[in-house]
Coordinates of C-alpha atoms and ligand atoms in Angstrom, one line a residue:
X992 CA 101.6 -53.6 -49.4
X993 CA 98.2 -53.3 -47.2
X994 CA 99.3 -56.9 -46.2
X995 CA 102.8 -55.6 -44.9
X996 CA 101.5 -52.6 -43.5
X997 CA 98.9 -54.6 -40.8
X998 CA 101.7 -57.0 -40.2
X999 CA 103.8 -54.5 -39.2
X1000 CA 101.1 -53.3 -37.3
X1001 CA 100.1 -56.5 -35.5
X1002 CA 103.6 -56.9 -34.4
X1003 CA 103.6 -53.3 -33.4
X1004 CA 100.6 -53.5 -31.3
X1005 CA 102.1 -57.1 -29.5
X1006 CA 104.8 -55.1 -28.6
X1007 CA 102.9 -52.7 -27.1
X1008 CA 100.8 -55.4 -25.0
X1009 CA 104.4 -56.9 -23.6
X1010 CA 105.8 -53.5 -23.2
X1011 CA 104.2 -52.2 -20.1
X1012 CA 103.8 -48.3 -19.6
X1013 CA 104.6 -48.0 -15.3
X1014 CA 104.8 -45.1 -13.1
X1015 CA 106.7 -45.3 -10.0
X1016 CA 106.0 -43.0 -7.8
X1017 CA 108.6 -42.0 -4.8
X1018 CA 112.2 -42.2 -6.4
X1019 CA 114.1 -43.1 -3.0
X1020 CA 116.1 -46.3 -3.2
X1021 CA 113.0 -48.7 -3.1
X1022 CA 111.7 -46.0 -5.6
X1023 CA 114.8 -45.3 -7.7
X1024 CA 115.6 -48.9 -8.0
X1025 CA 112.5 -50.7 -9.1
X1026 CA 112.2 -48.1 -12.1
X1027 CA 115.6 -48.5 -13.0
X1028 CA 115.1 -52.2 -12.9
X1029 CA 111.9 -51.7 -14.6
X1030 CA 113.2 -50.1 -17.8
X1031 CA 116.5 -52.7 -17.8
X1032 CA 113.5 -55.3 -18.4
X1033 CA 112.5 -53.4 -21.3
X1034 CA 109.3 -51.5 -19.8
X1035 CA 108.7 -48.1 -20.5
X1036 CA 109.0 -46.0 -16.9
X1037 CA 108.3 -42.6 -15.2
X1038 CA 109.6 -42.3 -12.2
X1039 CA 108.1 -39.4 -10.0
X1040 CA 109.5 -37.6 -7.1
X1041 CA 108.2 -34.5 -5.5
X1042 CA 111.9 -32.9 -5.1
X1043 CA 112.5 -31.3 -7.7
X1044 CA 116.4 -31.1 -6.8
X1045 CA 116.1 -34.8 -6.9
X1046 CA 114.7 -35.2 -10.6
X1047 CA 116.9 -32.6 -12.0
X1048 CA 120.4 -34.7 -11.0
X1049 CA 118.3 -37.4 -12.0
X1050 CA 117.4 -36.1 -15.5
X1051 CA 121.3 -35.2 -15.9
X1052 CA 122.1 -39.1 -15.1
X1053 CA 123.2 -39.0 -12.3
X1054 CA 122.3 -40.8 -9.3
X1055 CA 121.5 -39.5 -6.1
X1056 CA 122.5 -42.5 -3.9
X1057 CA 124.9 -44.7 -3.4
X1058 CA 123.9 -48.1 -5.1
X1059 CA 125.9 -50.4 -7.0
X1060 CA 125.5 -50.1 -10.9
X1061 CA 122.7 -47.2 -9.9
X1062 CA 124.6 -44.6 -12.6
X1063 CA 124.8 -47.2 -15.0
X1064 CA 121.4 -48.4 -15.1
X1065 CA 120.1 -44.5 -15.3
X1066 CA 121.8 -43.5 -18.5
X1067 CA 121.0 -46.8 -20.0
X1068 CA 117.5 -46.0 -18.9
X1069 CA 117.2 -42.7 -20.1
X1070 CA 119.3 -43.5 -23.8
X1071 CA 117.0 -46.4 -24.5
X1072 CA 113.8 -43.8 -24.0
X1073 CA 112.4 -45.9 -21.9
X1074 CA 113.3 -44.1 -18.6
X1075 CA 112.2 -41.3 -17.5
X1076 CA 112.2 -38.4 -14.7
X1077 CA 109.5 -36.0 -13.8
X1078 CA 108.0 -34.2 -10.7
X1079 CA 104.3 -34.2 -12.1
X1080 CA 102.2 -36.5 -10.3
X1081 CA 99.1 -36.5 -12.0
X1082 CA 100.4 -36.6 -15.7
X1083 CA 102.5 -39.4 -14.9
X1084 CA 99.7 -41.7 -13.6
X1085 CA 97.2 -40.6 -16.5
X1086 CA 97.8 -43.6 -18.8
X1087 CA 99.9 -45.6 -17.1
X1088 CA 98.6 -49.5 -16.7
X1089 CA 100.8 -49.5 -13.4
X1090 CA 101.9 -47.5 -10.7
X1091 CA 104.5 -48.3 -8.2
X1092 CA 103.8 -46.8 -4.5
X1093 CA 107.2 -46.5 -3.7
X1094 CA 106.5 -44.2 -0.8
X1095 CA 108.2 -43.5 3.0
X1096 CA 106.3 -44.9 5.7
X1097 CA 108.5 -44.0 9.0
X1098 CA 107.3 -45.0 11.9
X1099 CA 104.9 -43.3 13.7
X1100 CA 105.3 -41.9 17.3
X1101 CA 103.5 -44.7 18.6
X1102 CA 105.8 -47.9 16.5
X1103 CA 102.9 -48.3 13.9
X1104 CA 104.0 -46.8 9.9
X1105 CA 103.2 -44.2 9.5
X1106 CA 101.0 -43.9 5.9
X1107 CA 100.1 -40.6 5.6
X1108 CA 102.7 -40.1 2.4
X1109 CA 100.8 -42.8 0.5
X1110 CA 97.0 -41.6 2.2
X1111 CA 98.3 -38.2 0.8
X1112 CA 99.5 -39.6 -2.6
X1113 CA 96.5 -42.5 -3.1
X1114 CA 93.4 -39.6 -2.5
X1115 CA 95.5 -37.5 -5.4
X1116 CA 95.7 -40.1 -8.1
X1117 CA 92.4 -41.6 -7.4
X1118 CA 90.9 -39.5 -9.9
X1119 CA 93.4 -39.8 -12.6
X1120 CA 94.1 -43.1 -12.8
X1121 CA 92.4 -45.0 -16.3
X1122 CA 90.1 -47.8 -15.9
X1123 CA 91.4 -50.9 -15.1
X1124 CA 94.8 -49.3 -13.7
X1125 CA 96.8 -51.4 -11.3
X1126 CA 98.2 -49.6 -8.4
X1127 CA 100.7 -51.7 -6.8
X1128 CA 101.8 -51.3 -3.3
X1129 CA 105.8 -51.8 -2.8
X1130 CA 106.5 -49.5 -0.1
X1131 CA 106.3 -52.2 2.9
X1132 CA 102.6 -51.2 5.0
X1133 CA 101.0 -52.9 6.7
X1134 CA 98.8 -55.7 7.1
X1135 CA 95.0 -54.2 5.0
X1136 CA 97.1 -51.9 3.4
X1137 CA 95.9 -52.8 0.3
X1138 CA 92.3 -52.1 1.3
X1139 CA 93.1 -49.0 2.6
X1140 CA 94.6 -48.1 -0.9
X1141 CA 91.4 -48.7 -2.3
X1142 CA 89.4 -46.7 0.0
X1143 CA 91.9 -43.7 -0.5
X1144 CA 92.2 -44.2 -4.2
X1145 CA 88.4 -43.6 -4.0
X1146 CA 87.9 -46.1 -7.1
X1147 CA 85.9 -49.1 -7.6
X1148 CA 87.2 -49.5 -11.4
X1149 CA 91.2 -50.0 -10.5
X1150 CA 93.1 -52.8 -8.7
X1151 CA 95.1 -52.4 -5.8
X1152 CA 97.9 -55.4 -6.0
X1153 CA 100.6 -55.9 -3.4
X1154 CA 104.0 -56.6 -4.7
X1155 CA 106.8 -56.0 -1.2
X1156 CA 110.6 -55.8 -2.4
X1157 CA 113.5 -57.3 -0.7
X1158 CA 116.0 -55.2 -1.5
X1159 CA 119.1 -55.1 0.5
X1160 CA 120.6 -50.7 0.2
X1161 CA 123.8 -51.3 -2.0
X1162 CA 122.9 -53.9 -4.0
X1163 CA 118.9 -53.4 -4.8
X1164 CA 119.3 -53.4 -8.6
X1165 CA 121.2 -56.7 -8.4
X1166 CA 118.9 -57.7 -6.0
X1167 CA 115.7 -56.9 -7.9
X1168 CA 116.9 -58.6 -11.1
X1169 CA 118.2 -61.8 -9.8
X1170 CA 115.3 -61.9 -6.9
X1171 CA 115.3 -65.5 -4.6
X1172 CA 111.5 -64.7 -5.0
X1173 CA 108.8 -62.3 -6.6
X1174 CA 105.4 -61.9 -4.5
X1175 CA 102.6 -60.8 -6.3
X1176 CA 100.2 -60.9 -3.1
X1177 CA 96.5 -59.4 -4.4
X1178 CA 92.5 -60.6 -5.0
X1179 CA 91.6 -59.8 -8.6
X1180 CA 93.4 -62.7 -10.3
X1181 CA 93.9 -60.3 -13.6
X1182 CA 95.5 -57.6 -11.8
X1183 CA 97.8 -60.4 -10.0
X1184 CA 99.1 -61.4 -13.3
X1185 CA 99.4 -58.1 -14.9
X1186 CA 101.9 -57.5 -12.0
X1187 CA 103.4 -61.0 -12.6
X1188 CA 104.0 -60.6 -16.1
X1189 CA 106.4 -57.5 -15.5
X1190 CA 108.6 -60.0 -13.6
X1191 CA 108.5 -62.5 -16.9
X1192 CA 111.9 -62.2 -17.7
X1193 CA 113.5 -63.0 -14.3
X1194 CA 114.3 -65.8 -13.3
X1195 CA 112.5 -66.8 -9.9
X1196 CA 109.6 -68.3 -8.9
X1197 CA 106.7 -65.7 -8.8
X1198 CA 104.3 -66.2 -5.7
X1199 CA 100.7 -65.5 -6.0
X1200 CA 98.6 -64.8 -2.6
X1201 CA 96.2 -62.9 -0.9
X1202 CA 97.3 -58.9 -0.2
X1203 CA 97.4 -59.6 3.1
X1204 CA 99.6 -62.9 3.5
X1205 CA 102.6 -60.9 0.9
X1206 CA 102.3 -57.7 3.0
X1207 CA 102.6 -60.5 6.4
X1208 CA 105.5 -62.1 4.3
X1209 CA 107.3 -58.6 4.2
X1210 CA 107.4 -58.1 7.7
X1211 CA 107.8 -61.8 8.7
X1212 CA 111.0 -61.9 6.6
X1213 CA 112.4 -58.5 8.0
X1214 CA 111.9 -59.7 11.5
X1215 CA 113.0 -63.1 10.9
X1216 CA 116.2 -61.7 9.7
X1217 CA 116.7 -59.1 12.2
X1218 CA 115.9 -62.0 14.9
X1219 CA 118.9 -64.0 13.6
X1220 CA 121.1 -61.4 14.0
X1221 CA 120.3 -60.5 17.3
X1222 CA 120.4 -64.1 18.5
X1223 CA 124.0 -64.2 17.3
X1224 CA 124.6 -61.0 18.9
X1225 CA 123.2 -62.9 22.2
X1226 CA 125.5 -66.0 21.4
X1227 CA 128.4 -63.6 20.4
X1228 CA 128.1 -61.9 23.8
X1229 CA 128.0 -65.4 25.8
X1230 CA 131.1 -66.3 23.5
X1231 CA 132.8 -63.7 25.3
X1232 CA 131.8 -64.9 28.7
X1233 CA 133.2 -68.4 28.6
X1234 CA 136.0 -68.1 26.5
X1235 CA 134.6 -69.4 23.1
X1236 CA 135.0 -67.5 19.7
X1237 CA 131.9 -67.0 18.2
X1238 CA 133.6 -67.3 14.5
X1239 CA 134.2 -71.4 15.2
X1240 CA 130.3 -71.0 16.8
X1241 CA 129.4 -69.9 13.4
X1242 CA 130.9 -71.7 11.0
X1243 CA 129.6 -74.9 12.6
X1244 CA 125.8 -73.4 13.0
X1245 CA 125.7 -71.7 9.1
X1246 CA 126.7 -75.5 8.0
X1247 CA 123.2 -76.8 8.9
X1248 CA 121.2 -76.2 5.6
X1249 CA 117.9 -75.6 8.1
X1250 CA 120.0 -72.6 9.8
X1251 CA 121.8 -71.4 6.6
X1252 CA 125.4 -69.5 6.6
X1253 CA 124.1 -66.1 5.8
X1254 CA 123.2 -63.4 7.8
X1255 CA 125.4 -64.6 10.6
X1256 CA 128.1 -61.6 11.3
X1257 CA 127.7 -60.4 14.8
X1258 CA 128.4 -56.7 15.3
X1259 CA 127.4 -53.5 17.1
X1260 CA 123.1 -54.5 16.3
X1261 CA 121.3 -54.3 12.7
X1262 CA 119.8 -50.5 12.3
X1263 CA 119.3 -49.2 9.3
X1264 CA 115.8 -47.8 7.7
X1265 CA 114.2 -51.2 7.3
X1266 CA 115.0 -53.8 10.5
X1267 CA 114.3 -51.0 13.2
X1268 CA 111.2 -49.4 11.8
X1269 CA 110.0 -53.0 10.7
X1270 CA 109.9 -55.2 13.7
X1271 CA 108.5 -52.0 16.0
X1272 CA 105.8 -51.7 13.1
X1273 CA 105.0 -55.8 13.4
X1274 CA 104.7 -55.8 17.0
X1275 CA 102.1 -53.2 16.9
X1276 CA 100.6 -55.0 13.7
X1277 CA 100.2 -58.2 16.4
X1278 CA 99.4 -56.1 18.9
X1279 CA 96.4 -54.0 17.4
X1280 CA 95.1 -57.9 16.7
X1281 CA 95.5 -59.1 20.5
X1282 CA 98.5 -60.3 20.1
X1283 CA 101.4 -59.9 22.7
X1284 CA 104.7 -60.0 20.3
X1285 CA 106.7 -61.2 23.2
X1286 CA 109.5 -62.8 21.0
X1287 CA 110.0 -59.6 18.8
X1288 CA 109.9 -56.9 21.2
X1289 CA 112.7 -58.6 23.2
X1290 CA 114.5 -59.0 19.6
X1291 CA 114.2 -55.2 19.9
X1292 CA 115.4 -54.5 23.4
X1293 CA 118.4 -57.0 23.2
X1294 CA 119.3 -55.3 19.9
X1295 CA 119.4 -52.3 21.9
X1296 CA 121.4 -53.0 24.8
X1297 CA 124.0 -54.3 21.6
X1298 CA 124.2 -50.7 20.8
X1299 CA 125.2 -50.2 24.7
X1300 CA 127.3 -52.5 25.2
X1301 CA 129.9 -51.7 22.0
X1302 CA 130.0 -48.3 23.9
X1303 CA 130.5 -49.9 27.2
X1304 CA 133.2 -51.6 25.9
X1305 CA 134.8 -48.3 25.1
X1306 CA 134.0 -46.6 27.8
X1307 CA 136.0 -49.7 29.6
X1308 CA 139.1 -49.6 27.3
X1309 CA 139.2 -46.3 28.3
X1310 CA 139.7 -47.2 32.2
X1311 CA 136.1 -46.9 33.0
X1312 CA 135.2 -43.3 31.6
X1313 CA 135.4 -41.3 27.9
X1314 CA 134.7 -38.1 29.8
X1315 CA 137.2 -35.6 28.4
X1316 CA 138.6 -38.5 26.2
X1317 CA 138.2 -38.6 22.1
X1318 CA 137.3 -41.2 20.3
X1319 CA 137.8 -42.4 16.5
X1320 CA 135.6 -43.9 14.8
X1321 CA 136.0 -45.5 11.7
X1322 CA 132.6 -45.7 9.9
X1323 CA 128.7 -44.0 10.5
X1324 CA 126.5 -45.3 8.0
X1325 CA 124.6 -49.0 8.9
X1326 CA 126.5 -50.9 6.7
X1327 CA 129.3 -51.0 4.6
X1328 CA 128.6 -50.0 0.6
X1329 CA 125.4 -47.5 1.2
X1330 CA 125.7 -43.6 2.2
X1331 CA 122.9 -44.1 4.5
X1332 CA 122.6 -43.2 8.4
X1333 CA 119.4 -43.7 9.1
X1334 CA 119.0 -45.7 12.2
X1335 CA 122.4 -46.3 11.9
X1336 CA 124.2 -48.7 14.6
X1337 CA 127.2 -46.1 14.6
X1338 CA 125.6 -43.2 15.0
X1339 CA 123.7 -44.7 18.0
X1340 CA 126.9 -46.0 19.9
X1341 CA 128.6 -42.8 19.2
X1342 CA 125.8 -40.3 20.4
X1343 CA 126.1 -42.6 24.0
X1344 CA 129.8 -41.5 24.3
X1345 CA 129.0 -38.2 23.2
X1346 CA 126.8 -37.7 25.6
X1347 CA 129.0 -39.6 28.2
X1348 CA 131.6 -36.3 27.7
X1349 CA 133.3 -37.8 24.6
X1350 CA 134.6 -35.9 21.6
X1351 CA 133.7 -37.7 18.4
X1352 CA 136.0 -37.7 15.0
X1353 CA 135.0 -39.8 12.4
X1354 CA 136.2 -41.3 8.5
X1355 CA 133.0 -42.7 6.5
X1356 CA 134.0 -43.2 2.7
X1357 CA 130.3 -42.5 1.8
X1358 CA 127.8 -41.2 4.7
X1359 CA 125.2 -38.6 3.7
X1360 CA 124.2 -35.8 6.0
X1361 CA 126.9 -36.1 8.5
X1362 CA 126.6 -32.2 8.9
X1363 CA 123.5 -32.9 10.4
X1364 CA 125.2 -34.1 13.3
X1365 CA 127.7 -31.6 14.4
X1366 CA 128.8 -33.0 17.2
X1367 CA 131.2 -35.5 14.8
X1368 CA 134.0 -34.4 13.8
X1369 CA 134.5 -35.2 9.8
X1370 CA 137.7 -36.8 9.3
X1371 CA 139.5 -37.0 5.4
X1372 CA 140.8 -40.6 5.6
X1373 CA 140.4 -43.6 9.0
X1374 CA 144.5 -42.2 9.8
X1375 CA 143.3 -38.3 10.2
X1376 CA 140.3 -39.8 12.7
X1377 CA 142.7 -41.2 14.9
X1378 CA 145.0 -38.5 15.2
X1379 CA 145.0 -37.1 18.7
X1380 CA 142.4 -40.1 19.8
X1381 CA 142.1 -41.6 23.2
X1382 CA 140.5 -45.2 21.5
X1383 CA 139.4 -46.1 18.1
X1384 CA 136.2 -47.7 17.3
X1385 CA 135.1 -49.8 14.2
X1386 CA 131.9 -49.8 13.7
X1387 CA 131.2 -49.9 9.7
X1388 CA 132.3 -52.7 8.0
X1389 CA 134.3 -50.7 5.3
X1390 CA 136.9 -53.2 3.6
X1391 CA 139.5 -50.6 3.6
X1392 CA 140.0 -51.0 7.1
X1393 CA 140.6 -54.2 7.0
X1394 CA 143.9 -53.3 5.5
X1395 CA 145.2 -50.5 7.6
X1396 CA 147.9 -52.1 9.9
X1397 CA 148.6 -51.5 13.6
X1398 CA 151.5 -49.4 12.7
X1399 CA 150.0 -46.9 10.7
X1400 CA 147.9 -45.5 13.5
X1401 CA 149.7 -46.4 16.4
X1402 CA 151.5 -43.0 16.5
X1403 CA 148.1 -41.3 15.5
X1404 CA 146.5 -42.4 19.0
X1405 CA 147.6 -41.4 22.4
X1406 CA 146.8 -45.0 23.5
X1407 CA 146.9 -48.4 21.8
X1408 CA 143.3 -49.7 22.1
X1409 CA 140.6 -50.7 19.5
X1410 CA 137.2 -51.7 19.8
X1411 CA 136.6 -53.6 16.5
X1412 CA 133.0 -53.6 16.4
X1413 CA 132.5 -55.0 13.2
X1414 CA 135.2 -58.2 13.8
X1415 CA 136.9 -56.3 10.3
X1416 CA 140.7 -56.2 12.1
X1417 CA 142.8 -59.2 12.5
X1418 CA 143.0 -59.7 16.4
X1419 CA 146.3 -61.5 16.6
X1420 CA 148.0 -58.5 14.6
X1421 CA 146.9 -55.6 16.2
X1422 CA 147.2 -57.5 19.6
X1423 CA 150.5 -58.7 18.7
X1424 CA 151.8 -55.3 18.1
X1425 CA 150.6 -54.0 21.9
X1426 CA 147.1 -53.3 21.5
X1427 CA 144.4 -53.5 23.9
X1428 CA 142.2 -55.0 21.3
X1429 CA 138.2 -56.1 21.9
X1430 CA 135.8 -57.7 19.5
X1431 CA 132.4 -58.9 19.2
X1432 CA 132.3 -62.5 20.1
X1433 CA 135.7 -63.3 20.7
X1434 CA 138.7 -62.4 23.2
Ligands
UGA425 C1 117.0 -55.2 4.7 C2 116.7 -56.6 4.2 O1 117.9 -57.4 4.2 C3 116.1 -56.6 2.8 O2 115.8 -57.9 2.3 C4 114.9 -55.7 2.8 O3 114.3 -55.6 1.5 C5 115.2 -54.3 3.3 O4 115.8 -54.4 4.6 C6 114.0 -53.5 3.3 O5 113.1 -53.8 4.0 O6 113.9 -52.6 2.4 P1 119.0 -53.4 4.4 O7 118.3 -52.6 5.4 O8 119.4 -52.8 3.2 O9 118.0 -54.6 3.9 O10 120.2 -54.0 5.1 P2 120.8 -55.5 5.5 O11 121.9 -55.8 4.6 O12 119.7 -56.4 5.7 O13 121.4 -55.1 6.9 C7 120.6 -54.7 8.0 C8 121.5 -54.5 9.3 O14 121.9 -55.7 9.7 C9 122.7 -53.6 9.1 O15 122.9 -52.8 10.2 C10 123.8 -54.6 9.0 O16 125.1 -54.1 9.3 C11 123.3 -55.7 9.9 N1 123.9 -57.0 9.6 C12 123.6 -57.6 8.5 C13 124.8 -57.6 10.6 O17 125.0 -57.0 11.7 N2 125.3 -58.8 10.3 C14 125.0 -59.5 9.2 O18 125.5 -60.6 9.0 C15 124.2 -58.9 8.2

């Protein structure tokens, strides 16, 4: 019986040494999403948020954003016992072996992130955290970040590891458990592997560095991506010039394994909360180390004058003004499949004709905070934006307009032009039935 009883409690204590206790700290989408993720790998999770609004639909299991399998993953979470919600800080972190910065770093007036949310969040914690507690950076920071932790954290007996995500917003639980790559960037090989061994049960290779070459790669990758974009942008706009359509341009360039077929839509410019705050925040990073980002900042510009010249284009379909004129657009957040507007491509192309004179009524399936803008008009279904309109505008790649036909809005606007800023409409249709039609990359 004594025999039994150890066994039982040998196994029980293994289990304990696989199971990991975490706290994640910041329950945004980074936030929400690696704890979710967390617990579906069997570890045993707090996740922490300071809004207590946010926690409470939280606790009800619900989730407060728009992300694929998000609900899902929360009740599963909080039925197995391993997940679960508070808004206390400090008895969260007491205990726990690991804890997630999962923090906002905006960007600061001058381009560089801003870190006073983790500053403010490190210098609390410091104190509470056990011996030997890893405290992992995920929030992307820059370059030294992870030093700067460790000074805050005011503790010469815990790790600072860094561990940057690359999550896309709409699919970051998908893209946290089927990663192309973990990076586990820090220089106390035990804490490395502690943070490596939560990742055991995925499958993709796990990169150990130095903190500063995985908080480099974070950046380097979000840059890299947004300069691919904006260098088909550039080639879509040239496509336009000369007559070529920059789908055929594509399909030929995405078939060279060294350029790769993703990531190659052109549209109205990336935005969203990562690209836009990223690259600014990496040319400052150079910068600060006397180095003149030539390359990225014109990335930036050009990906700027996109945003003007999808509302030049409807300023022009509109015979050369939108003064007095409405326009409807169909979409506001960055992307299709998220409710988020931050930095959003839309919103930027829309304020330009707003402030041209334009009226503004849109249809978004999913955007959060549109009342902040009142200046749009909120529109029931893509049909209601367009009744009354001068010109419609796509510029969010929702699928269901892709499937709205000529002849369901043609009646709706007072003239038949579209500016399909996202390539979603089928030219030859909506031409074919007497529109003025204009998309990105092709005539
Ligand atoms: C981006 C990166 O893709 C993630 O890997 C990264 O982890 C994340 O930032 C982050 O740093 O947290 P996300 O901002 O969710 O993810 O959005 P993306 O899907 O990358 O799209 C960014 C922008 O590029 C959007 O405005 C989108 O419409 C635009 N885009 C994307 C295009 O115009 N064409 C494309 O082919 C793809």
């Amino acid at each position: 019986m004594r025999r039994l009883c150890s066994d039982y409690l040998f196994e029980f204590a293994i289990r304990l040494m696989r199971v990991k206790r975490l706290t994640v700290i910041g329950s945004g989408y980074v936030g929400l999403s690696t704890a979710v993720a967390l617990a579906e790998l069997s570890h045993s999770v707090v996740a922490v948020d300071i809004d207590p609004a946010k926690i409470a639909v939280l606790k009800s299991g619900t989730s407060p954003i728009a992300e694929a399998g998000m609900d899902e993953g929360i009740s599963r979470g909080l039925e197995s016992g391993r997940l679960s919600f508070s808004t206390d800080v400090l008895n969260s972190v007491a205990g726990a072996e690991v804890v997630f910065l999962c923090l906002p770093t905006p960007q600061g007036d001058d381009g560089s992130a801003d870190l006073s949310y983790i500053e403010a969040v490190a210098r609390q914690i410091g104190p509470h955290l056990a011996l030997g507690t890893v405290v992992v950076n995920k929030s992307t920071v820059p370059v030294g970040s992870s030093v700067q932790v460790g000074k805050w954290l005011g503790r010469t007996d815990v790790f600072v590891v860094s561990n940057p995500e690359f999550l896309r917003q709409g699919t970051a639980l998908q893209d946290f458990l089927h990663p192309t790559r973990v990076v586990v960037g820090g220089d106390n090989e035990e804490a490395v592997e502690k943070v490596a061994s939560l990742y055991a049960a995925v499958d993709a290779p796990i990169l150990r560095m130095n903190a500063a070459s995985a908080e480099a790669l974070k950046y380097a990758a979000n840059s890299f991506l947004a300069t691919k974009l904006t260098f088909v942008n550039a080639i879509a706009d040239i496509c336009e010039l000369v007559g070529a359509d920059v789908f055929d341009v594509v399909s030929g360039l995405g078939l060279d394994p060294r350029i790769g077929d993703q990531f190659l839509n052109p549209g109205p410019g990336w935005g969203g909360s990562c690209f836009p705050k990223d690259t600014r925040a990496l040319v400052k990073i150079a910068e600060g180390n006397g180095y003149d980002f030539a390359l990225l900042r014109g990335v930036i510009q050009t990906n700027d004058e996109q945003y003007e010249r999808i509302a030049l284009k409807v300023v022009e379909v509109c015979g050369g003004s939108v003064s007095g004129k409405t326009i409807a657009s169909w979409g506001l957040t960055f992307k299709a499949n998220t409710d988020d507007l931050r930095d959003s491509p839309a919103i930027a192309i829309l304020s330009t004709l707003k402030d041209m004179g334009a009226t503004i009524r849109a249809y978004d399936p999913a955007a959060r905070g549109v009342e902040m803008l009142p200046w749009v008009q909120r529109c029931d279904s893509a049909l209601e934006a367009c009744d009354g309109a001068d010109a419609l505008a796509v510029l969010t790649e929702w699928p269901e307009f892709a499937s709205i036909t000529p002849a369901d809005v043609v009646s709706r606007l007072s003239a038949a032009v579209v500016v399909d800023g996202r390539n979603v409409l089928n030219p030859q249709q909506w031409k074919s039935s007497g529109f003025q039609y204009r998309g990105v990359g092709r005539s």
